XYZ file of C-alpha atoms in Angstrom:
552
model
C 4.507 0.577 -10.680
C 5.812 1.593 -7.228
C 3.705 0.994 -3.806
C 4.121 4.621 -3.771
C 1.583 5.112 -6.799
C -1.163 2.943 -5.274
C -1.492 4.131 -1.901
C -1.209 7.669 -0.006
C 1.841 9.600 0.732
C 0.640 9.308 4.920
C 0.083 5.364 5.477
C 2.477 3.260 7.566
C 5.430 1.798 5.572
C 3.971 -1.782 7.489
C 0.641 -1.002 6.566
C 1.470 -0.389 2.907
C 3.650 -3.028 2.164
C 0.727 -5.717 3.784
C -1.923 -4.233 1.811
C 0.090 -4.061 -1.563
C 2.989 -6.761 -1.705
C 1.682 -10.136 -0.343
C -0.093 -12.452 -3.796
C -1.556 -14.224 -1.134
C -5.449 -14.928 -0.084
C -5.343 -11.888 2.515
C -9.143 -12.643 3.370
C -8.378 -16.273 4.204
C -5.726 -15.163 6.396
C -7.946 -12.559 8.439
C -10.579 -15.076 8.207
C -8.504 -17.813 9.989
C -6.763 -15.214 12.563
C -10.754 -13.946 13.166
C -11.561 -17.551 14.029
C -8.726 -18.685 16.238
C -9.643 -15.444 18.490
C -13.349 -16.449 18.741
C -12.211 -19.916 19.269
C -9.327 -19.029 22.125
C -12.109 -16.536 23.592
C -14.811 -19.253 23.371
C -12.692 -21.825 25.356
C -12.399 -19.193 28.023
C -16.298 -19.419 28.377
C -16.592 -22.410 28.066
C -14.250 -23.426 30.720
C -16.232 -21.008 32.766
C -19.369 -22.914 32.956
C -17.899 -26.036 33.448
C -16.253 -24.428 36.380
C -19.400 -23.768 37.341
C -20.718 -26.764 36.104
C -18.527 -28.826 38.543
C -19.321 -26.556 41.367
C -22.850 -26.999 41.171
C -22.360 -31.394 41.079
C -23.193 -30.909 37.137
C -21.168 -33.610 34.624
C -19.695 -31.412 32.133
C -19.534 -33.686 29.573
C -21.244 -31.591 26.994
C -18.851 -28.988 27.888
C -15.587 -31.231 27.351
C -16.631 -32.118 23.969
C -17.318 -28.570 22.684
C -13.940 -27.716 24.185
C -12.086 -30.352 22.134
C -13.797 -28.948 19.134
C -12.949 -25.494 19.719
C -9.150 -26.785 20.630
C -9.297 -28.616 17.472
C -10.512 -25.772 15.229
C -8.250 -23.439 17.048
C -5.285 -25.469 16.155
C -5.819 -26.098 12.518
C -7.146 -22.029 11.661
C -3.901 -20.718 13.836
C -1.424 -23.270 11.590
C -3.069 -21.983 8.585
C -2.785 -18.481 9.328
C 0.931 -18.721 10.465
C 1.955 -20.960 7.512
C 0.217 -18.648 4.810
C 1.552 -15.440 6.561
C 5.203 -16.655 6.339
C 4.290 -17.508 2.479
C 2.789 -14.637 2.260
C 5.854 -12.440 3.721
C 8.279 -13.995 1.564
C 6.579 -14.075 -1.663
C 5.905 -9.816 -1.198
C 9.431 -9.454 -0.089
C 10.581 -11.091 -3.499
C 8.026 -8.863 -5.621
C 10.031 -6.005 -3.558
C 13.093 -7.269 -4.251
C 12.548 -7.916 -8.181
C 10.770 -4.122 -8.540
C 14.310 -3.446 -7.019
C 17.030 -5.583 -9.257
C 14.487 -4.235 -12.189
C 14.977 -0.682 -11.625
C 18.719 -0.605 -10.255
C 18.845 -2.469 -14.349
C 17.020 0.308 -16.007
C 18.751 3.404 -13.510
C 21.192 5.811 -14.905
C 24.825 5.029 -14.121
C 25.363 8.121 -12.842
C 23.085 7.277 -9.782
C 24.253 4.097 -9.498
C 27.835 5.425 -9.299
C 27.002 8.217 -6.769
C 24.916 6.151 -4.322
C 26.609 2.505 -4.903
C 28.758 3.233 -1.957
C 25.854 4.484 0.756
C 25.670 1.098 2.237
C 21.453 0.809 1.008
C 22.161 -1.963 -1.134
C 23.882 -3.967 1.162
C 20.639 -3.209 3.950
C 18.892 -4.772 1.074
C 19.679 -8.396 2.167
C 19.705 -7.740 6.307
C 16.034 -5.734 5.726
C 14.596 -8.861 3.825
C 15.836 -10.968 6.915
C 14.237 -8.857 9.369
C 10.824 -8.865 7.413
C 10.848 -12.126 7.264
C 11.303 -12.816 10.889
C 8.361 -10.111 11.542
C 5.876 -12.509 9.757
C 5.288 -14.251 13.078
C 5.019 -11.451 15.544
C 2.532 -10.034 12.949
C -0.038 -13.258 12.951
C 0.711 -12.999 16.673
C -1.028 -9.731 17.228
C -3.592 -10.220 14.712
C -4.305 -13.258 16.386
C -4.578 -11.378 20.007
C -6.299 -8.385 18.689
C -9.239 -10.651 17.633
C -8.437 -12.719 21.310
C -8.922 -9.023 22.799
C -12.257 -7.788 21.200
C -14.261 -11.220 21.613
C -13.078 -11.565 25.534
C -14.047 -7.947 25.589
C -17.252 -8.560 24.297
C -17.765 -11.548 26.230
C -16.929 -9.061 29.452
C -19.857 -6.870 27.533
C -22.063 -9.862 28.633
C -21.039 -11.049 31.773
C -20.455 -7.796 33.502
C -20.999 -3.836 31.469
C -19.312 -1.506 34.328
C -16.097 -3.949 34.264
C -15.914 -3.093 30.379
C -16.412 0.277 30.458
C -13.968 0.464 33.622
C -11.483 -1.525 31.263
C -11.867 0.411 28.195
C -11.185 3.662 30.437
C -7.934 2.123 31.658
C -6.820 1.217 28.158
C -8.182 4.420 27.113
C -5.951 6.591 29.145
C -2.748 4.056 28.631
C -3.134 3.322 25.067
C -2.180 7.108 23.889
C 1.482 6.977 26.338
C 2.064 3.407 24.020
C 1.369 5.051 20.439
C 3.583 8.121 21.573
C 6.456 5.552 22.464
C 6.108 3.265 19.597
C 6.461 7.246 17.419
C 9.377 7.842 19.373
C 10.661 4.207 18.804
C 10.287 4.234 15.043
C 12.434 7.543 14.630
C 14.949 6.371 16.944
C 15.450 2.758 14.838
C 15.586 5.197 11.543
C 18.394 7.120 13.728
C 20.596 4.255 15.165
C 20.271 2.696 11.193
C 21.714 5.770 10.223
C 24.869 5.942 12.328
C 25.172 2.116 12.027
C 25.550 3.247 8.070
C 27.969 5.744 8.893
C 30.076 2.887 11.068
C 29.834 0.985 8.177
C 31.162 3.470 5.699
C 34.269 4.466 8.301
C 35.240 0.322 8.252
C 34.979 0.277 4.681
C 37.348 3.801 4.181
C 39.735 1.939 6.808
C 39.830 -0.910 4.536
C 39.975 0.829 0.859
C 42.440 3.172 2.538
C 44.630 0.992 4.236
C 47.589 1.775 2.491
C 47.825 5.114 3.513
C 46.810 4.437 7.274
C 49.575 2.333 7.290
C 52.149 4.693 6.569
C 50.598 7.285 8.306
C 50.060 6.473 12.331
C 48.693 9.954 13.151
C 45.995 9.571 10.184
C 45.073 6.140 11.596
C 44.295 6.776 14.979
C 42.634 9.763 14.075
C 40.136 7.741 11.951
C 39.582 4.749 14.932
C 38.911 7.880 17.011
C 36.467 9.117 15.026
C 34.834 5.447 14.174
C 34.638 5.118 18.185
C 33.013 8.264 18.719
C 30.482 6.804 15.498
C 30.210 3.671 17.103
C 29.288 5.181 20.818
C 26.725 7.297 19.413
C 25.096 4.481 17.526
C 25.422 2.543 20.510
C 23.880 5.324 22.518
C 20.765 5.724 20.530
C 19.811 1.770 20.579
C 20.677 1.617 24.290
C 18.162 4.633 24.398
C 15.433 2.487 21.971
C 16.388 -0.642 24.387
C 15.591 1.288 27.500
C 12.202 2.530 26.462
C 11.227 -0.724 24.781
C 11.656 -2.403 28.671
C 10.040 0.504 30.425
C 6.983 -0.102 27.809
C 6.967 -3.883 28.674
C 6.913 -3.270 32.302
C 4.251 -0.385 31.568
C 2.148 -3.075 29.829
C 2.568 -5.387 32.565
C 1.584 -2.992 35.179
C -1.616 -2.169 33.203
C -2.500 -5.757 32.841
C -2.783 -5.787 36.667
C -4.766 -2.104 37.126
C -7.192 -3.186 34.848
C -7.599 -6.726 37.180
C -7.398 -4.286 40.123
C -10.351 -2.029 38.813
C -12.199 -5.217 38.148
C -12.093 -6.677 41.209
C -11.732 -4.632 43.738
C -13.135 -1.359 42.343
C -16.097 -2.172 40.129
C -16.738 -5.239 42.306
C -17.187 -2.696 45.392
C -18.904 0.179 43.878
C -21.221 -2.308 41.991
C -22.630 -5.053 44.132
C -24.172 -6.870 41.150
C -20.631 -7.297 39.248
C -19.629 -8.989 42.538
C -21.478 -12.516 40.991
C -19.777 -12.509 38.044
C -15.950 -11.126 39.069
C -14.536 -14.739 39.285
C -15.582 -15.160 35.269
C -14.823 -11.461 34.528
C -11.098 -12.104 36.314
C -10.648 -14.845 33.738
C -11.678 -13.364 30.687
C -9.552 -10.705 31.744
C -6.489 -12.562 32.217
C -6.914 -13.781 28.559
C -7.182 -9.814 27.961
C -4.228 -8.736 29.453
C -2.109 -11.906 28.024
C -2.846 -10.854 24.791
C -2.094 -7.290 25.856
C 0.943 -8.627 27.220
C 1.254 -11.099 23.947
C 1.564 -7.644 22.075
C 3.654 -5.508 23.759
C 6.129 -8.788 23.976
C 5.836 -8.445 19.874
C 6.239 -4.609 19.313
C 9.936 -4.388 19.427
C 10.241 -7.231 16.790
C 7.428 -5.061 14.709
C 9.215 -1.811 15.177
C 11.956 -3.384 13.358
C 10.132 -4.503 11.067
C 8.761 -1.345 9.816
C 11.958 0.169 9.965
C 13.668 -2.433 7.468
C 10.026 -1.912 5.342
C 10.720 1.905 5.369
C 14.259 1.381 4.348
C 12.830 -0.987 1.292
C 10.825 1.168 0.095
C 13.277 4.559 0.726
C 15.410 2.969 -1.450
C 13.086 2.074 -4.370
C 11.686 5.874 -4.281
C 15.605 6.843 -4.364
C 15.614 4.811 -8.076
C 11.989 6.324 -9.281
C 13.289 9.663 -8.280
C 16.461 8.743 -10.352
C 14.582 7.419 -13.455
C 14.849 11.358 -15.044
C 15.362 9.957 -18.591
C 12.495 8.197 -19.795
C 13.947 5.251 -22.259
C 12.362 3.038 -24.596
C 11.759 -0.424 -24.204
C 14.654 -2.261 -22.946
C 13.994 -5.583 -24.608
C 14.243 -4.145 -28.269
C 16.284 -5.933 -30.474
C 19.796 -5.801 -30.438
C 21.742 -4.008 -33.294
C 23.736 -6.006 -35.556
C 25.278 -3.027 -36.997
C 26.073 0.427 -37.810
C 27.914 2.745 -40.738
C 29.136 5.505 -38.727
C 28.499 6.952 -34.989
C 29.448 10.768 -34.537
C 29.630 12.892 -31.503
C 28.976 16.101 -31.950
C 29.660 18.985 -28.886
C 29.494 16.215 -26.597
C 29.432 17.719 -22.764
C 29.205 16.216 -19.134
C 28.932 18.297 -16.011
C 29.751 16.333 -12.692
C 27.950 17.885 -9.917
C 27.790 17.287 -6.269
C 25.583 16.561 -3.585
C 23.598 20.307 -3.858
C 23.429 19.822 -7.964
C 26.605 22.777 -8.272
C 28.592 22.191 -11.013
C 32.075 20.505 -10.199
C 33.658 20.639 -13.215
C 32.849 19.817 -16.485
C 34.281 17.809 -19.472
C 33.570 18.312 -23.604
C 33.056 19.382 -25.879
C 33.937 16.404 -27.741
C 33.750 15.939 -31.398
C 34.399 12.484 -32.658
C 33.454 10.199 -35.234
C 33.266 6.328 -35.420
C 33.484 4.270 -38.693
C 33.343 0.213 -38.678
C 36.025 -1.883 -38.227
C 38.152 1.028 -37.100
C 41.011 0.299 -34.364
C 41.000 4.063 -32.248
C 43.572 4.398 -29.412
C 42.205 6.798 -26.942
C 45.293 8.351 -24.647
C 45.743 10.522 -22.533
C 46.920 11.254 -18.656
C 44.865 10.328 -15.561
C 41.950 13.138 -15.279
C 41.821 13.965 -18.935
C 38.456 12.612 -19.718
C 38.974 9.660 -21.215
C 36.576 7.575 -19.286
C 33.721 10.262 -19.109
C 34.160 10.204 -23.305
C 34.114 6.291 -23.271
C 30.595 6.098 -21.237
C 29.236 9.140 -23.039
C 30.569 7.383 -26.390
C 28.834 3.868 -24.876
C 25.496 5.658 -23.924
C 26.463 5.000 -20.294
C 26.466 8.346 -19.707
C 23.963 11.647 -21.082
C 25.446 14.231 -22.496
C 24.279 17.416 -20.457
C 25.079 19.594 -24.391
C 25.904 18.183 -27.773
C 24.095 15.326 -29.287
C 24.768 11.764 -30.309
C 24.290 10.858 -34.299
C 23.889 6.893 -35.217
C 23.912 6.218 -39.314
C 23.102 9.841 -39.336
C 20.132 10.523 -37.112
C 20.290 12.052 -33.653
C 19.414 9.651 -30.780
C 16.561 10.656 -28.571
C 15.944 8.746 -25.258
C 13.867 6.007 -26.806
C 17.060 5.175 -28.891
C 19.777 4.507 -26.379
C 18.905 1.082 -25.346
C 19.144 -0.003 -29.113
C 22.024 2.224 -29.705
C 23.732 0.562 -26.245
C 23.474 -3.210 -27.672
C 26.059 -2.157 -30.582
C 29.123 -2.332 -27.417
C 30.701 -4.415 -25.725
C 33.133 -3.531 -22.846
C 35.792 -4.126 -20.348
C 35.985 -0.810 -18.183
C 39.156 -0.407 -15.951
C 37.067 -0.775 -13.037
C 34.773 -4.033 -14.325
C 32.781 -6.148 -12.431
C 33.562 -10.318 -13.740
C 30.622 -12.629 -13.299
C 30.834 -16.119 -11.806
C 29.465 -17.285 -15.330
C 28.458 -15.575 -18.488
C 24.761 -14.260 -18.680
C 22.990 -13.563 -21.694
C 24.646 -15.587 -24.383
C 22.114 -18.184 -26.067
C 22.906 -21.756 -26.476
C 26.585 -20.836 -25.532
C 29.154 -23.740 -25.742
C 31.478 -24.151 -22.767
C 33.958 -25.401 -25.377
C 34.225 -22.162 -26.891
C 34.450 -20.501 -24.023
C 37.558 -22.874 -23.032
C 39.067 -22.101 -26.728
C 39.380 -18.740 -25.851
C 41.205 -19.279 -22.316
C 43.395 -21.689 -24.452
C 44.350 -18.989 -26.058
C 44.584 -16.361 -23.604
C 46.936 -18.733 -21.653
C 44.231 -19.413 -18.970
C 43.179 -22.612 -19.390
C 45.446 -23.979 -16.614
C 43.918 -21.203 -14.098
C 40.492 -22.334 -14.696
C 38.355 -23.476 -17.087
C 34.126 -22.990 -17.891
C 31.222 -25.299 -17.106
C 27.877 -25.968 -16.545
C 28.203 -23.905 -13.417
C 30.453 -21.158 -14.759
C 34.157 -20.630 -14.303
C 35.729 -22.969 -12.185
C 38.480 -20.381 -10.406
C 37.885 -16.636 -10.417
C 40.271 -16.543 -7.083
C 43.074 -14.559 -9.977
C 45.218 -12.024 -10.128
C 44.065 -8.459 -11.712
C 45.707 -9.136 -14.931
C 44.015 -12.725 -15.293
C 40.919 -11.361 -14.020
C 41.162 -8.902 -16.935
C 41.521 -11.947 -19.909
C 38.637 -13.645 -18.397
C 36.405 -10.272 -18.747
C 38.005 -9.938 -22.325
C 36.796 -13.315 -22.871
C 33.323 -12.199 -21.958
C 33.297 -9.034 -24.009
C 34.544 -11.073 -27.306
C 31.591 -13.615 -26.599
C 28.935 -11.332 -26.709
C 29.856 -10.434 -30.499
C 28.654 -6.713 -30.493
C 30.316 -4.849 -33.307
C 32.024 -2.433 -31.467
C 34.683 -3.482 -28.879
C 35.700 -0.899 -25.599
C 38.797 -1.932 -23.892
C 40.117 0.938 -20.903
C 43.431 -0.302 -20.554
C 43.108 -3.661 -20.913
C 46.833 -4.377 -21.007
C 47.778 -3.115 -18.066
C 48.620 -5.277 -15.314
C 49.322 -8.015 -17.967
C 53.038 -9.299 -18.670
C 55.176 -8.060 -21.628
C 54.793 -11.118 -23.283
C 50.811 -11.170 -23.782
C 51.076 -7.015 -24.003
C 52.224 -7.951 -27.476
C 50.286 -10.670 -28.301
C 47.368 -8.404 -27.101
C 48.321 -5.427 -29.625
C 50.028 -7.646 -32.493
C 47.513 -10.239 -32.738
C 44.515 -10.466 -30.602
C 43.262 -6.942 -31.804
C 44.069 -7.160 -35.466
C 41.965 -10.733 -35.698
C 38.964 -8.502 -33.960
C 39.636 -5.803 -36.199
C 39.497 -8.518 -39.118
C 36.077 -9.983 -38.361
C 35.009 -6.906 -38.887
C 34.736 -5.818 -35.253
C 35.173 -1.755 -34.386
C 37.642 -1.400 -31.543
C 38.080 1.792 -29.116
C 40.708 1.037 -26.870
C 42.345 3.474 -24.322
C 45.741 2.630 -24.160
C 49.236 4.504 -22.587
C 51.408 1.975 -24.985
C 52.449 4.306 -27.205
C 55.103 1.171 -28.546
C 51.599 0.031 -30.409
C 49.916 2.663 -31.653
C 51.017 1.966 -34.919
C 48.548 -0.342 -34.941
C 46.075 1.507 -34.687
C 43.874 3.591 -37.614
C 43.722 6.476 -35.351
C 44.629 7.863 -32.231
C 43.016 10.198 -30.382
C 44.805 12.232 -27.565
C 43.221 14.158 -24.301
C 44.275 16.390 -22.212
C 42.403 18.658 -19.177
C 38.825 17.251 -20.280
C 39.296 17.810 -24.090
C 40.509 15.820 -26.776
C 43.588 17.706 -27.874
C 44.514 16.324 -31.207
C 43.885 13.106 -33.640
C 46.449 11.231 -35.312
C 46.800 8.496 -37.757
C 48.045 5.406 -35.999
């Protein structure tokens, strides 16, 4: 369950991630934060009448004794709160975090493919950091809100017309400070926008390189446009900068009207606050330095709620994605299967707007165990949209999907996904291998043996040793991975390119026949036509379509 289902659609994103993430013992916390403001305001009094204590020839030592109390309990309740806020930040920014990884696991790849590239995941790690820095600045002005209303209170005592002269002040400021903080909050949302878009421009520079090279006119064209990115995101935190000062020198010049009114107004028009305006003056320089205190503390918090909004934008982004409800992912795995068929299969890629781009299918295809199918075809036909719709990666938008002669429905596809193991062209290779019990590093090293690896790297405790390889050697290891799971059907996507001629045939003469002779279905797109008499079938695309079926 989302934060989003607990609380309403209108609270604060800081607000809602303080009353829902934090396991922590919140009431302790406030507790503590309430008690080191009645003891910082209680010091202030109490250094008041010894002032006046000493003044009047009186030993104080009552007075010094209660003080050291106070300072002691003041101490200990402010080190508890910080320490348990900091514990408490960090242990709601992991729940965050593993809601997160748990639904980016369970998302469609579809959404993951379309929004992988927007730069939120990578916010993901430099939002936790800024949360975590906020936890101080947060006990800070709990601590001098509680400073604030027991001073004020004590001002209640000592002198009424200086409080309600005080509270008017605030009054009339604190409405110009909520406006600013507004203003400051969509400006932060803003400059994190263009800062994306910066981002996005460095990383096209970088994929694109190539082609900038070779074209100068094309290059400077695109550092023009990243500078004119770059001085607008500049521009818009210069603009959050400027009015973040202007509120700490607003704050600071309110700190001093509200002394002024105290003083010299109220003090004036009331002759009885005149007796107590040297203890109201103190009290109220505890009020302003906690007024002071907070303002110092809003920029950090500002952030703070920004990186919280961006948390939680993201995690509605994956809810809102979730449009196929599935069954339980931890059902047991498939051991097997006696015939997969694909019937109409069809996949519409649409853009931002949901139009229709174009659209691949219908594909009808069966699947029989231990079959060898070579899947060709020329770049664009289709042949990776049929391998994920084939996989369950993808939903067919028409058709339908038959395992051992039933038609999946959504609660299936997890189950139905277990049968495969893959290595797509454009596969991601893990430091070690996750999800294979009691696995033996030995085997793993068997396999590099044979793969002619074994003097690039090798497997331990700690995963592989070297993954600093070449394409081709990146693509044995991942083979290596796929072969280890043991699912019964194998998906290769041109697993031989990039490899030398030399393992290119061992790869087609003898790695895939052993598969196919442990009883292992393979699907493998291949351009090799040299091989595909090794295959049982294969299966030729063309614009979207499979255009014929052969025997191999």
């Amino acid at each position: 369950m989302s934060s989003a289902d607990t609380l309403g659609p209108g609270q604060q994103p800081l607000a809602r991630f303080v009353a829902e993430e934090p396991q922590a013992p919140r009431g302790s916390i406030l507790f503590m934060a309430a008690l080191v403001g009645a003891a910082e305001a209680s010091l202030i009094g109490i250094t008041n009448a010894a002032a006046k204590a000493v003044y009047l020839g009186t030993p104080p030592g009552t007075l010094a004794a209660a003080y050291l109390v106070l300072l002691s309990i003041l101490m200990t309740a402010l080190s508890y709160a910080l320490v348990q806020s900091v514990d408490a930040i960090e242990r709601g920014l992991d729940r965050v975090k593993l809601r997160i990884a748990d639904k980016v696991r369970c998302s469609d790849l579809r959404f993951i493919e379309v929004s992988g590239s927007s730069g939120a995941y990578r916010l993901l790690a430099q939002d936790s950091s800024i949360i975590a820095q906020g936890a101080g600045p947060l006990v800070l002005i709990a601590h001098q809100s509680v400073v604030v209303l027991f001073a004020m209170l004590y001002v209640a005592w000592l002198s009424p017309p200086t409080l309600l002269t005080t509270l008017l002040v605030l009054g009339l400021a604190v409405p110009v400070i909520v406006r600013h903080a507004e203003r400051t909050r969509a400006d932060l949302k803003a400059a994190a926008a263009d800062d994306d878009q910066v981002f996005e421009a460095l990383s096209g520079m970088l994929a694109g390189f190539k082609e900038l090279k070779l074209n100068r006119p094309e290059r400077d064209a695109l550092l023009t446009a990243i500078e004119r990115l770059a001085r607008r995101a500049h521009a818009r935190k210069l603009a959050v900068g400027m009015r973040q000062a202007l509120d700490m020198i607003f704050a600071t010049g309110l700190t001093y009207v509200v002394l002024f009114a105290a003083v010299f107004v109220v003090a004036t028009l009331v002759p009885q606050a005149s007796e107590t305006v040297f203890s109201v003056s103190v009290v109220l320089l505890l009020v302003t330095r906690g007024l002071l205190g907070a303002a110092n503390a809003m920029p950090m918090i500002a952030k703070v709620e920004a990186a919280i909004a961006d948390l939680y934008r993201l995690e509605d982004r994956l809810d809102t994605a979730a449009a196929h409800a599935e069954g339980p992912t931890a059902a047991a795995p498939r051991t097997g299967f006696t015939g997969i068929e694909a019937r109409g299969l069809c996949f519409r890629y649409l853009d931002a707007d949901g139009a229709v781009l174009f659209e691949v299918g219908p594909f009808d295809l069966t699947l029989s165990p231990g079959e060898l199918l070579f899947i060709v075809g020329g770049n664009g036909s289709g042949k990776s949209t049929l391998l994920k719709l084939l996989t369950g990666l993808y939903r067919p938008d028409r058709g339908e999907l038959r395992l051992d002669g039933r038609t999946l429905t959504n609660a299936d596809y997890p189950g139905y996904r277990s049968l495969f193991t893959s290595v797509f062209t454009d596969f991601h290779l893990f430091e070690r291998l996750y999800g294979i019990d009691d696995l033996d590093p030995e085997r793993v090293n068997h396999w590099l043996r044979l793969l002619e690896m074994d003097r690039k790297t090798q497997y331990g405790e700690s995963g592989f040793t070297n993954l600093d390889l070449s394409t081709g050697q990146k693509k044995r290891l991942a083979f290596i991975a796929a072969v280890l799971k043991d699912r019964p059907i194998c998906v290769f996507d041109e697993l031989a390119a990039d490899q030398d001629p030399q393992f290119r045939r061992r790869f087609y003469e003898e790695i895939l026949p052993s598969l196919r002779a442990e009883g292992r279905t393979l699907v493998c797109v291949s351009h090799d036509d040299r091989w595909f008499h090794v295959a049982d079938r294969v299966l030729t695309m063309r614009d979207g379509r499979i255009d014929a079926v052969a025997k191999g």
